[in-house]
Structure formats: C-alpha cells, structure tokens
PDB file of C-alpha atoms in Angstrom:
ATOM      1  CA  UNK Z   1       4.513 -15.127   4.850  1.00  0.00           C
ATOM      2  CA  UNK Z   2       6.872 -16.010   7.645  1.00  0.00           C
ATOM      3  CA  UNK Z   3       4.395 -15.413  10.437  1.00  0.00           C
ATOM      4  CA  UNK Z   4       0.607 -15.266  10.937  1.00  0.00           C
ATOM      5  CA  UNK Z   5      -0.873 -12.039   9.673  1.00  0.00           C
ATOM      6  CA  UNK Z   6      -2.434  -9.693  12.180  1.00  0.00           C
ATOM      7  CA  UNK Z   7      -4.011  -7.449   9.553  1.00  0.00           C
ATOM      8  CA  UNK Z   8      -7.487  -7.712   8.086  1.00  0.00           C
ATOM      9  CA  UNK Z   9      -9.491  -5.654   5.632  1.00  0.00           C
ATOM     10  CA  UNK Z  10     -12.446  -3.896   7.230  1.00  0.00           C
ATOM     11  CA  UNK Z  11     -14.925  -1.218   6.238  1.00  0.00           C
ATOM     12  CA  UNK Z  12     -12.507   1.309   7.745  1.00  0.00           C
ATOM     13  CA  UNK Z  13      -9.499   0.071   5.756  1.00  0.00           C
ATOM     14  CA  UNK Z  14      -6.774  -2.377   6.658  1.00  0.00           C
ATOM     15  CA  UNK Z  15      -6.606  -2.856  10.430  1.00  0.00           C
ATOM     16  CA  UNK Z  16      -4.155  -4.565  12.777  1.00  0.00           C
ATOM     17  CA  UNK Z  17      -4.644  -6.588  15.970  1.00  0.00           C
ATOM     18  CA  UNK Z  18      -2.228  -7.296  18.801  1.00  0.00           C
ATOM     19  CA  UNK Z  19      -2.505 -11.073  18.318  1.00  0.00           C
ATOM     20  CA  UNK Z  20      -4.230 -13.556  16.047  1.00  0.00           C
ATOM     21  CA  UNK Z  21      -6.928 -14.099  18.687  1.00  0.00           C
ATOM     22  CA  UNK Z  22      -7.756 -10.397  19.212  1.00  0.00           C
ATOM     23  CA  UNK Z  23      -9.877  -7.953  17.280  1.00  0.00           C
ATOM     24  CA  UNK Z  24      -8.157  -5.476  14.969  1.00  0.00           C
ATOM     25  CA  UNK Z  25      -8.067  -2.036  16.586  1.00  0.00           C
ATOM     26  CA  UNK Z  26      -5.639   0.251  14.746  1.00  0.00           C
ATOM     27  CA  UNK Z  27      -5.263   1.203  11.068  1.00  0.00           C
ATOM     28  CA  UNK Z  28      -2.342   0.188   8.925  1.00  0.00           C
ATOM     29  CA  UNK Z  29       0.232   2.752   7.860  1.00  0.00           C
ATOM     30  CA  UNK Z  30      -0.966   2.559   4.245  1.00  0.00           C
ATOM     31  CA  UNK Z  31      -4.604   3.004   5.299  1.00  0.00           C
ATOM     32  CA  UNK Z  32      -3.708   6.219   7.104  1.00  0.00           C
ATOM     33  CA  UNK Z  33      -1.701   7.512   4.144  1.00  0.00           C
ATOM     34  CA  UNK Z  34      -4.597   6.746   1.805  1.00  0.00           C
ATOM     35  CA  UNK Z  35      -6.578   9.548   3.491  1.00  0.00           C
ATOM     36  CA  UNK Z  36      -4.529  12.028   1.458  1.00  0.00           C
ATOM     37  CA  UNK Z  37      -6.485  13.303  -1.524  1.00  0.00           C
ATOM     38  CA  UNK Z  38      -5.285  12.162  -4.936  1.00  0.00           C
ATOM     39  CA  UNK Z  39      -7.046  12.583  -8.266  1.00  0.00           C
ATOM     40  CA  UNK Z  40      -6.899   9.521 -10.525  1.00  0.00           C
ATOM     41  CA  UNK Z  41      -9.763  10.623 -12.757  1.00  0.00           C
ATOM     42  CA  UNK Z  42      -7.497  11.354 -15.701  1.00  0.00           C
ATOM     43  CA  UNK Z  43      -5.761   7.997 -15.447  1.00  0.00           C
ATOM     44  CA  UNK Z  44      -9.052   6.127 -15.167  1.00  0.00           C
ATOM     45  CA  UNK Z  45     -10.417   7.921 -18.220  1.00  0.00           C
ATOM     46  CA  UNK Z  46      -7.287   7.335 -20.294  1.00  0.00           C
ATOM     47  CA  UNK Z  47      -7.175   3.659 -19.335  1.00  0.00           C
ATOM     48  CA  UNK Z  48     -10.818   3.194 -20.282  1.00  0.00           C
ATOM     49  CA  UNK Z  49     -10.327   4.952 -23.622  1.00  0.00           C
ATOM     50  CA  UNK Z  50      -7.291   2.802 -24.397  1.00  0.00           C
ATOM     51  CA  UNK Z  51      -9.228  -0.365 -23.599  1.00  0.00           C
ATOM     52  CA  UNK Z  52     -12.120   0.665 -25.849  1.00  0.00           C
ATOM     53  CA  UNK Z  53      -9.866   1.516 -28.801  1.00  0.00           C
ATOM     54  CA  UNK Z  54      -7.993  -1.772 -28.480  1.00  0.00           C
ATOM     55  CA  UNK Z  55     -11.156  -3.864 -28.177  1.00  0.00           C
ATOM     56  CA  UNK Z  56     -11.513  -6.043 -31.287  1.00  0.00           C
ATOM     57  CA  UNK Z  57     -15.300  -5.829 -30.960  1.00  0.00           C
ATOM     58  CA  UNK Z  58     -15.403  -2.061 -31.408  1.00  0.00           C
ATOM     59  CA  UNK Z  59     -15.736  -1.990 -35.234  1.00  0.00           C
ATOM     60  CA  UNK Z  60     -18.690  -4.393 -35.205  1.00  0.00           C
ATOM     61  CA  UNK Z  61     -20.225  -2.722 -32.156  1.00  0.00           C
ATOM     62  CA  UNK Z  62     -20.571   0.643 -33.916  1.00  0.00           C
ATOM     63  CA  UNK Z  63     -23.743  -0.592 -35.607  1.00  0.00           C
ATOM     64  CA  UNK Z  64     -25.173  -2.236 -32.518  1.00  0.00           C
ATOM     65  CA  UNK Z  65     -26.101  -0.234 -29.398  1.00  0.00           C
ATOM     66  CA  UNK Z  66     -26.174  -3.417 -27.310  1.00  0.00           C
ATOM     67  CA  UNK Z  67     -22.669  -4.479 -28.381  1.00  0.00           C
ATOM     68  CA  UNK Z  68     -21.381  -0.949 -27.961  1.00  0.00           C
ATOM     69  CA  UNK Z  69     -22.677  -0.883 -24.390  1.00  0.00           C
ATOM     70  CA  UNK Z  70     -20.818  -4.132 -23.735  1.00  0.00           C
ATOM     71  CA  UNK Z  71     -17.570  -2.611 -25.049  1.00  0.00           C
ATOM     72  CA  UNK Z  72     -18.063   0.519 -22.937  1.00  0.00           C
ATOM     73  CA  UNK Z  73     -18.894  -1.541 -19.853  1.00  0.00           C
ATOM     74  CA  UNK Z  74     -15.732  -3.629 -20.203  1.00  0.00           C
ATOM     75  CA  UNK Z  75     -13.617  -0.546 -20.926  1.00  0.00           C
ATOM     76  CA  UNK Z  76     -14.929   1.165 -17.785  1.00  0.00           C
ATOM     77  CA  UNK Z  77     -13.498  -1.693 -15.731  1.00  0.00           C
ATOM     78  CA  UNK Z  78     -10.075  -1.560 -17.406  1.00  0.00           C
ATOM     79  CA  UNK Z  79      -8.499   0.588 -14.685  1.00  0.00           C
ATOM     80  CA  UNK Z  80      -9.660  -1.823 -11.979  1.00  0.00           C
ATOM     81  CA  UNK Z  81      -8.248  -4.780 -13.906  1.00  0.00           C
ATOM     82  CA  UNK Z  82      -4.960  -2.931 -14.376  1.00  0.00           C
ATOM     83  CA  UNK Z  83      -4.814  -2.034 -10.682  1.00  0.00           C
ATOM     84  CA  UNK Z  84      -5.554  -5.588  -9.562  1.00  0.00           C
ATOM     85  CA  UNK Z  85      -3.002  -7.058 -11.963  1.00  0.00           C
ATOM     86  CA  UNK Z  86      -0.342  -4.614 -10.754  1.00  0.00           C
ATOM     87  CA  UNK Z  87      -1.123  -5.481  -7.114  1.00  0.00           C
ATOM     88  CA  UNK Z  88      -0.808  -9.209  -7.816  1.00  0.00           C
ATOM     89  CA  UNK Z  89       2.493  -8.644  -9.608  1.00  0.00           C
ATOM     90  CA  UNK Z  90       3.723  -6.556  -6.690  1.00  0.00           C
ATOM     91  CA  UNK Z  91       2.845  -9.351  -4.268  1.00  0.00           C
ATOM     92  CA  UNK Z  92       4.848 -11.847  -6.342  1.00  0.00           C
ATOM     93  CA  UNK Z  93       7.880  -9.560  -6.533  1.00  0.00           C
ATOM     94  CA  UNK Z  94       7.693  -8.795  -2.798  1.00  0.00           C
ATOM     95  CA  UNK Z  95       7.467 -12.501  -2.037  1.00  0.00           C
ATOM     96  CA  UNK Z  96      10.626 -13.151  -4.037  1.00  0.00           C
ATOM     97  CA  UNK Z  97      12.483 -10.327  -2.282  1.00  0.00           C
ATOM     98  CA  UNK Z  98      11.369 -11.697   1.087  1.00  0.00           C
ATOM     99  CA  UNK Z  99      12.593 -15.198   0.253  1.00  0.00           C
ATOM    100  CA  UNK Z 100      15.997 -13.900  -0.841  1.00  0.00           C
ATOM    101  CA  UNK Z 101      16.382 -12.098   2.482  1.00  0.00           C
ATOM    102  CA  UNK Z 102      15.347 -15.216   4.419  1.00  0.00           C
ATOM    103  CA  UNK Z 103      17.910 -17.227   2.480  1.00  0.00           C
ATOM    104  CA  UNK Z 104      20.605 -14.686   3.330  1.00  0.00           C
ATOM    105  CA  UNK Z 105      19.695 -15.024   7.029  1.00  0.00           C
ATOM    106  CA  UNK Z 106      20.040 -18.807   6.860  1.00  0.00           C
ATOM    107  CA  UNK Z 107      16.354 -19.288   7.563  1.00  0.00           C
ATOM    108  CA  UNK Z 108      13.906 -21.593   5.728  1.00  0.00           C
ATOM    109  CA  UNK Z 109      12.959 -20.057   2.390  1.00  0.00           C
ATOM    110  CA  UNK Z 110      11.170 -20.674  -0.902  1.00  0.00           C
ATOM    111  CA  UNK Z 111      13.357 -18.570  -3.180  1.00  0.00           C
ATOM    112  CA  UNK Z 112      13.312 -21.049  -6.070  1.00  0.00           C
ATOM    113  CA  UNK Z 113       9.552 -21.441  -5.839  1.00  0.00           C
ATOM    114  CA  UNK Z 114       9.001 -17.667  -5.743  1.00  0.00           C
ATOM    115  CA  UNK Z 115      11.220 -17.180  -8.782  1.00  0.00           C
ATOM    116  CA  UNK Z 116       9.385 -19.937 -10.655  1.00  0.00           C
ATOM    117  CA  UNK Z 117       6.082 -18.192  -9.931  1.00  0.00           C
ATOM    118  CA  UNK Z 118       7.435 -14.978 -11.438  1.00  0.00           C
ATOM    119  CA  UNK Z 119       8.618 -16.917 -14.490  1.00  0.00           C
ATOM    120  CA  UNK Z 120       5.158 -18.450 -14.937  1.00  0.00           C
ATOM    121  CA  UNK Z 121       3.741 -14.930 -15.243  1.00  0.00           C
ATOM    122  CA  UNK Z 122       6.486 -13.683 -17.561  1.00  0.00           C
ATOM    123  CA  UNK Z 123       7.974 -11.568 -14.764  1.00  0.00           C
ATOM    124  CA  UNK Z 124      11.351 -13.227 -14.191  1.00  0.00           C
ATOM    125  CA  UNK Z 125      13.208 -10.082 -15.234  1.00  0.00           C
ATOM    126  CA  UNK Z 126      12.059  -8.463 -11.984  1.00  0.00           C
ATOM    127  CA  UNK Z 127      13.864 -11.236 -10.125  1.00  0.00           C
ATOM    128  CA  UNK Z 128      16.992 -10.907 -12.252  1.00  0.00           C
ATOM    129  CA  UNK Z 129      17.227  -7.146 -11.692  1.00  0.00           C
ATOM    130  CA  UNK Z 130      16.596  -7.631  -7.968  1.00  0.00           C
ATOM    131  CA  UNK Z 131      19.401 -10.202  -7.786  1.00  0.00           C
ATOM    132  CA  UNK Z 132      21.765  -7.712  -9.430  1.00  0.00           C
ATOM    133  CA  UNK Z 133      20.820  -5.043  -6.905  1.00  0.00           C
ATOM    134  CA  UNK Z 134      21.200  -7.476  -4.003  1.00  0.00           C
ATOM    135  CA  UNK Z 135      24.677  -8.496  -5.144  1.00  0.00           C
ATOM    136  CA  UNK Z 136      25.746  -4.889  -5.758  1.00  0.00           C
ATOM    137  CA  UNK Z 137      24.522  -3.420  -2.454  1.00  0.00           C
ATOM    138  CA  UNK Z 138      25.125  -6.560  -0.359  1.00  0.00           C
ATOM    139  CA  UNK Z 139      22.478  -5.920   2.339  1.00  0.00           C
ATOM    140  CA  UNK Z 140      22.818  -7.875   5.581  1.00  0.00           C
ATOM    141  CA  UNK Z 141      19.212  -8.578   6.664  1.00  0.00           C
ATOM    142  CA  UNK Z 142      18.338  -7.883  10.283  1.00  0.00           C
ATOM    143  CA  UNK Z 143      14.561  -8.343  10.049  1.00  0.00           C
ATOM    144  CA  UNK Z 144      12.231  -9.387   7.235  1.00  0.00           C
ATOM    145  CA  UNK Z 145       8.518  -8.528   6.983  1.00  0.00           C
ATOM    146  CA  UNK Z 146       8.624  -7.192  10.529  1.00  0.00           C
ATOM    147  CA  UNK Z 147       5.317  -5.961  11.985  1.00  0.00           C
ATOM    148  CA  UNK Z 148       5.555  -2.790  14.076  1.00  0.00           C
ATOM    149  CA  UNK Z 149       3.141  -0.931  16.356  1.00  0.00           C
ATOM    150  CA  UNK Z 150       2.770   2.615  17.655  1.00  0.00           C
ATOM    151  CA  UNK Z 151       0.366   2.898  20.597  1.00  0.00           C
ATOM    152  CA  UNK Z 152       0.807   6.641  21.142  1.00  0.00           C
ATOM    153  CA  UNK Z 153      -0.648   7.602  17.766  1.00  0.00           C
ATOM    154  CA  UNK Z 154      -2.465   4.327  17.131  1.00  0.00           C
ATOM    155  CA  UNK Z 155      -1.286   2.485  14.029  1.00  0.00           C
ATOM    156  CA  UNK Z 156       0.659  -0.561  12.878  1.00  0.00           C
ATOM    157  CA  UNK Z 157       2.345  -1.797   9.730  1.00  0.00           C
ATOM    158  CA  UNK Z 158       4.734  -4.290   8.222  1.00  0.00           C
ATOM    159  CA  UNK Z 159       8.165  -3.244   6.972  1.00  0.00           C
ATOM    160  CA  UNK Z 160       9.646  -5.103   4.020  1.00  0.00           C
ATOM    161  CA  UNK Z 161      13.225  -5.229   5.267  1.00  0.00           C
ATOM    162  CA  UNK Z 162      15.602  -3.916   7.885  1.00  0.00           C
ATOM    163  CA  UNK Z 163      19.179  -4.426   6.740  1.00  0.00           C
ATOM    164  CA  UNK Z 164      22.699  -3.209   7.306  1.00  0.00           C
ATOM    165  CA  UNK Z 165      24.307  -1.816   4.165  1.00  0.00           C
ATOM    166  CA  UNK Z 166      27.920  -0.653   4.299  1.00  0.00           C
ATOM    167  CA  UNK Z 167      27.676  -0.627   8.097  1.00  0.00           C
ATOM    168  CA  UNK Z 168      24.543   1.549   8.240  1.00  0.00           C
ATOM    169  CA  UNK Z 169      21.113   0.355   9.366  1.00  0.00           C
ATOM    170  CA  UNK Z 170      18.445   0.895   6.708  1.00  0.00           C
ATOM    171  CA  UNK Z 171      14.663   0.624   6.763  1.00  0.00           C
ATOM    172  CA  UNK Z 172      13.675  -0.525   3.284  1.00  0.00           C
ATOM    173  CA  UNK Z 173      10.377  -0.477   1.430  1.00  0.00           C
ATOM    174  CA  UNK Z 174      10.089  -2.188  -1.954  1.00  0.00           C
ATOM    175  CA  UNK Z 175       7.887  -0.804  -4.728  1.00  0.00           C
ATOM    176  CA  UNK Z 176       7.320  -2.750  -7.936  1.00  0.00           C
ATOM    177  CA  UNK Z 177       7.321  -0.230 -10.775  1.00  0.00           C
ATOM    178  CA  UNK Z 178       6.726  -0.219 -14.500  1.00  0.00           C
ATOM    179  CA  UNK Z 179       9.182   0.990 -17.121  1.00  0.00           C
ATOM    180  CA  UNK Z 180       8.951   4.271 -19.039  1.00  0.00           C
ATOM    181  CA  UNK Z 181       9.530   4.805 -22.762  1.00  0.00           C
ATOM    182  CA  UNK Z 182      13.248   5.296 -22.179  1.00  0.00           C
ATOM    183  CA  UNK Z 183      13.558   1.909 -20.498  1.00  0.00           C
ATOM    184  CA  UNK Z 184      13.995   3.381 -17.026  1.00  0.00           C
ATOM    185  CA  UNK Z 185      12.065   2.315 -13.961  1.00  0.00           C
ATOM    186  CA  UNK Z 186       9.357   4.825 -13.068  1.00  0.00           C
ATOM    187  CA  UNK Z 187      10.049   7.142 -10.147  1.00  0.00           C
ATOM    188  CA  UNK Z 188       8.723   6.492  -6.664  1.00  0.00           C
ATOM    189  CA  UNK Z 189       5.958   8.622  -5.203  1.00  0.00           C
ATOM    190  CA  UNK Z 190       7.237  10.869  -2.352  1.00  0.00           C
ATOM    191  CA  UNK Z 191       4.581   9.343  -0.073  1.00  0.00           C
ATOM    192  CA  UNK Z 192       7.008   6.443   0.378  1.00  0.00           C
ATOM    193  CA  UNK Z 193       8.840   8.829   2.709  1.00  0.00           C
ATOM    194  CA  UNK Z 194       5.683   9.217   4.811  1.00  0.00           C
ATOM    195  CA  UNK Z 195       5.357   5.435   4.930  1.00  0.00           C
ATOM    196  CA  UNK Z 196       8.979   4.904   5.949  1.00  0.00           C
ATOM    197  CA  UNK Z 197       8.988   7.599   8.611  1.00  0.00           C
ATOM    198  CA  UNK Z 198       5.876   6.060  10.175  1.00  0.00           C
ATOM    199  CA  UNK Z 199       7.802   2.790  10.370  1.00  0.00           C
ATOM    200  CA  UNK Z 200      10.756   4.582  11.916  1.00  0.00           C
ATOM    201  CA  UNK Z 201       8.487   6.086  14.611  1.00  0.00           C
ATOM    202  CA  UNK Z 202       7.144   2.674  15.685  1.00  0.00           C
ATOM    203  CA  UNK Z 203       7.367   1.789  19.371  1.00  0.00           C
ATOM    204  CA  UNK Z 204       7.154  -2.015  19.319  1.00  0.00           C
ATOM    205  CA  UNK Z 205       7.893  -4.922  17.015  1.00  0.00           C
ATOM    206  CA  UNK Z 206       6.111  -8.248  16.889  1.00  0.00           C
ATOM    207  CA  UNK Z 207       7.775 -11.309  18.384  1.00  0.00           C
ATOM    208  CA  UNK Z 208       4.959 -13.874  18.356  1.00  0.00           C
ATOM    209  CA  UNK Z 209       1.622 -13.303  16.667  1.00  0.00           C
ATOM    210  CA  UNK Z 210      -0.109 -16.260  18.314  1.00  0.00           C
ATOM    211  CA  UNK Z 211       0.612 -15.139  21.869  1.00  0.00           C
ATOM    212  CA  UNK Z 212       0.617 -11.422  21.105  1.00  0.00           C
ATOM    213  CA  UNK Z 213       4.150 -10.944  22.394  1.00  0.00           C
ATOM    214  CA  UNK Z 214       5.853  -7.700  21.437  1.00  0.00           C
ATOM    215  CA  UNK Z 215       9.162  -6.086  22.317  1.00  0.00           C
ATOM    216  CA  UNK Z 216      10.528  -2.528  22.019  1.00  0.00           C
ATOM    217  CA  UNK Z 217      11.244  -1.439  18.458  1.00  0.00           C
ATOM    218  CA  UNK Z 218      14.926  -2.046  17.883  1.00  0.00           C
ATOM    219  CA  UNK Z 219      15.475   0.148  14.836  1.00  0.00           C
ATOM    220  CA  UNK Z 220      13.945   3.510  15.655  1.00  0.00           C
ATOM    221  CA  UNK Z 221      17.410   4.998  15.255  1.00  0.00           C
ATOM    222  CA  UNK Z 222      18.005   3.630  11.767  1.00  0.00           C
ATOM    223  CA  UNK Z 223      20.530   5.599   9.735  1.00  0.00           C
ATOM    224  CA  UNK Z 224      18.759   5.543   6.363  1.00  0.00           C
ATOM    225  CA  UNK Z 225      15.215   5.197   5.017  1.00  0.00           C
ATOM    226  CA  UNK Z 226      15.308   3.682   1.548  1.00  0.00           C
ATOM    227  CA  UNK Z 227      12.625   3.247  -1.077  1.00  0.00           C
ATOM    228  CA  UNK Z 228      13.660   0.626  -3.622  1.00  0.00           C
ATOM    229  CA  UNK Z 229      11.961   0.734  -7.024  1.00  0.00           C
ATOM    230  CA  UNK Z 230      12.094  -2.736  -8.597  1.00  0.00           C
ATOM    231  CA  UNK Z 231      11.584  -2.811 -12.355  1.00  0.00           C
ATOM    232  CA  UNK Z 232      12.204  -5.133 -15.270  1.00  0.00           C
ATOM    233  CA  UNK Z 233      15.157  -3.095 -16.540  1.00  0.00           C
ATOM    234  CA  UNK Z 234      16.749  -1.876 -13.314  1.00  0.00           C
ATOM    235  CA  UNK Z 235      16.388  -1.458  -9.570  1.00  0.00           C
ATOM    236  CA  UNK Z 236      16.730   2.087  -8.259  1.00  0.00           C
ATOM    237  CA  UNK Z 237      17.123   2.753  -4.516  1.00  0.00           C
ATOM    238  CA  UNK Z 238      16.419   6.276  -3.251  1.00  0.00           C
ATOM    239  CA  UNK Z 239      16.970   7.771   0.187  1.00  0.00           C
ATOM    240  CA  UNK Z 240      14.445   9.782   2.149  1.00  0.00           C
ATOM    241  CA  UNK Z 241      16.080  13.176   2.638  1.00  0.00           C
ATOM    242  CA  UNK Z 242      16.646  13.661   6.410  1.00  0.00           C
ATOM    243  CA  UNK Z 243      15.567  17.312   6.307  1.00  0.00           C
ATOM    244  CA  UNK Z 244      11.995  16.409   5.287  1.00  0.00           C
ATOM    245  CA  UNK Z 245      11.361  13.558   7.726  1.00  0.00           C
ATOM    246  CA  UNK Z 246       9.830  15.738  10.443  1.00  0.00           C
ATOM    247  CA  UNK Z 247       7.369  17.303   7.986  1.00  0.00           C
ATOM    248  CA  UNK Z 248       6.351  13.877   6.698  1.00  0.00           C
ATOM    249  CA  UNK Z 249       5.799  12.683  10.264  1.00  0.00           C
ATOM    250  CA  UNK Z 250       3.523  15.660  10.967  1.00  0.00           C
ATOM    251  CA  UNK Z 251       1.677  14.916   7.734  1.00  0.00           C
ATOM    252  CA  UNK Z 252       1.177  11.308   8.784  1.00  0.00           C
ATOM    253  CA  UNK Z 253      -0.179  12.351  12.196  1.00  0.00           C
ATOM    254  CA  UNK Z 254      -2.561  14.798  10.506  1.00  0.00           C
ATOM    255  CA  UNK Z 255      -3.790  12.073   8.155  1.00  0.00           C
ATOM    256  CA  UNK Z 256      -4.300   9.811  11.156  1.00  0.00           C
ATOM    257  CA  UNK Z 257      -6.573  12.430  12.693  1.00  0.00           C
ATOM    258  CA  UNK Z 258      -8.510  12.567   9.422  1.00  0.00           C
ATOM    259  CA  UNK Z 259      -8.890   8.777   9.495  1.00  0.00           C
ATOM    260  CA  UNK Z 260     -10.035   8.911  13.143  1.00  0.00           C
ATOM    261  CA  UNK Z 261     -12.728  11.492  12.436  1.00  0.00           C
ATOM    262  CA  UNK Z 262     -13.879   9.753   9.251  1.00  0.00           C
ATOM    263  CA  UNK Z 263     -14.180   6.479  11.157  1.00  0.00           C
ATOM    264  CA  UNK Z 264     -16.173   8.144  13.937  1.00  0.00           C
ATOM    265  CA  UNK Z 265     -18.489   9.771  11.408  1.00  0.00           C
ATOM    266  CA  UNK Z 266     -19.044   6.475   9.599  1.00  0.00           C
ATOM    267  CA  UNK Z 267     -19.931   4.771  12.889  1.00  0.00           C
ATOM    268  CA  UNK Z 268     -22.316   7.572  13.826  1.00  0.00           C
ATOM    269  CA  UNK Z 269     -24.663   6.724  10.988  1.00  0.00           C
ATOM    270  CA  UNK Z 270     -26.186   8.917   8.254  1.00  0.00           C
ATOM    271  CA  UNK Z 271     -25.122  12.561   8.305  1.00  0.00           C
ATOM    272  CA  UNK Z 272     -28.234  13.813   6.517  1.00  0.00           C
ATOM    273  CA  UNK Z 273     -31.923  13.102   6.880  1.00  0.00           C
ATOM    274  CA  UNK Z 274     -34.998  14.324   5.007  1.00  0.00           C
ATOM    275  CA  UNK Z 275     -36.967  17.241   6.337  1.00  0.00           C
ATOM    276  CA  UNK Z 276     -40.774  17.003   5.939  1.00  0.00           C
ATOM    277  CA  UNK Z 277     -42.742  20.103   5.080  1.00  0.00           C
ATOM    278  CA  UNK Z 278     -44.258  21.959   7.991  1.00  0.00           C
ATOM    279  CA  UNK Z 279     -47.803  20.886   8.996  1.00  0.00           C
ATOM    280  CA  UNK Z 280     -50.632  22.557   7.186  1.00  0.00           C
ATOM    281  CA  UNK Z 281     -52.607  24.850   9.482  1.00  0.00           C
ATOM    282  CA  UNK Z 282     -56.067  26.237   8.875  1.00  0.00           C
ATOM    283  CA  UNK Z 283     -56.078  29.865   7.774  1.00  0.00           C
ATOM    284  CA  UNK Z 284     -57.224  32.285  10.485  1.00  0.00           C
ATOM    285  CA  UNK Z 285     -60.948  33.082  10.564  1.00  0.00           C
ATOM    286  CA  UNK Z 286     -61.810  36.442   8.985  1.00  0.00           C
ATOM    287  CA  UNK Z 287     -62.471  39.266  11.387  1.00  0.00           C
ATOM    288  CA  UNK Z 288     -66.184  40.091  11.866  1.00  0.00           C
ATOM    289  CA  UNK Z 289     -67.449  42.983   9.785  1.00  0.00           C
ATOM    290  CA  UNK Z 290     -67.741  46.312  11.563  1.00  0.00           C
ATOM    291  CA  UNK Z 291     -71.317  47.649  12.240  1.00  0.00           C
TER     292      UNK Z 291
END
C-alpha cells in the first residue's frame, strides 16, 4: 500500500486508529455493514456438495467410513477455501488498479509487478479488462486508497479511488466479480451503495499516518458514487441512484448502532448463567394430635 495501514483485525471486527502509534477505536465501514443479516447457508451447502461430488476419493471412500469422513470433512471446508481464494484474488486485482492510478498521477508505482502477479495466478484477464475500462472512461485520479474518518458517528474506511470522469468527481469502489454462464460479470450487491455513501459522509481524510495528521474531507460533495465490477470478460461500472442515498445512510447509521450494542454486550461478559435449584428445606413438623 502507499501508506501505513491504520486498520487492524480485532475481536470486534476491523478497527481503525488515528495514527500508527495509537490504539484502534472505531470500526471500519465494512465491519459496520457486516452487521446486516445475510443467509449464506444455501451457498455453503451447495459448495460443500459440489466439493464432495468432485472429490476423486469419493468412490473408494464409499466402502470405508474413515475415508468417507475425510471426504466430508474436506468438503465442509470448501466454502471457506473458496472465500479465501476469492479474497486473495480481489486483493491482487485491487493492487493492480491502485498501481495504475498511481502511475496516472505520476507517482511511484509497481504496475508491471502487480500485473505479473496476476499473470502468475492465471488472472491477467482481469488486468486486461481493467485497462480497457480505464482507457474508455479516462478517469483523472484525485486520491488513491484514501483513508477517511467520521467522528460524529464513529467509523473509518479506505476508499479505492476518487477521480474526475468527464468533469465530474466520482467516489469509486472496485469489486472483483466472477463471470456467469452467459459470460457477463456478475452484478454488484446493492450494499455497495451503503459503503459508498458512508465514504461520502466522511468528515476527515488522512494526510500522514505516522503523525496522525488529518484534514477536512475534500470530496463530501462528490457528484457520483460508482461501484465498478471487474471481471475477466468485462468491467461494468454502476452508479448509486441519488434518490436512495439518504435511505442507505440511515441504514448504515442503524447498523452502526447494532455494532455498538453488540460490542458493549460482548465486553460485558456472559449473558446467561446457570441457576442452581433452590435449597432443600426440612418438611414442617406434623401438628400434635388433638386430645
């Protein structure tokens, strides 16, 4: 990255600090958004079933309970492996996009190295499609991987790119996406709007991570919020519809309150404790018999 990272992974999610020498105090934008409920049970089950069916050991394992358990155990972890591989690929694609923007700004860059890394993993087509998009839309980078902070609500995050396109200032978030059966890049999740609007509502931007120097956020009046889906077959930019931005901001603030309460509950300790049975008492003495 172009500057020291202020974020760290904690038991409460990804957290940001004001400088590299300070303790992290506020959640990241993505940590807040992750408080929204989403059911991935079906995807996890399908991924595990696919992994089991494709496992070459399955035929032999049918006659061996021990081998079958090994196949099932490995299949159960298939979704995690898929998730981790997708995250690593996304990091490589983001790194390439960052280096291209740095090159366009005339700053030191490692564009060739980043592209070579993609090629080593068989992912160079992502770079080629990104280059086509860059040439077609001709963004003029204003800030790359800029860290922003909102003290009023209490969060921070890092925006992929702020650029001027056709004379309009755009906040841009890249998403590396797979390709569907028709060869089209898969659609972006609408939560990218929540992420972008949280960036728009920032109050400060980082100047120097070592000294903890910040300045007022310069792009809170950006004209467009763009999610850019980067795939192997195409790159598809989409705009956050202005009419829904206020609702997404309210949603983000509500999710932040959820994160705040969940964090407080986690710090408070166990929410339940065992209840022992009541003490055994001696039965009352029988009343004396009447004369």
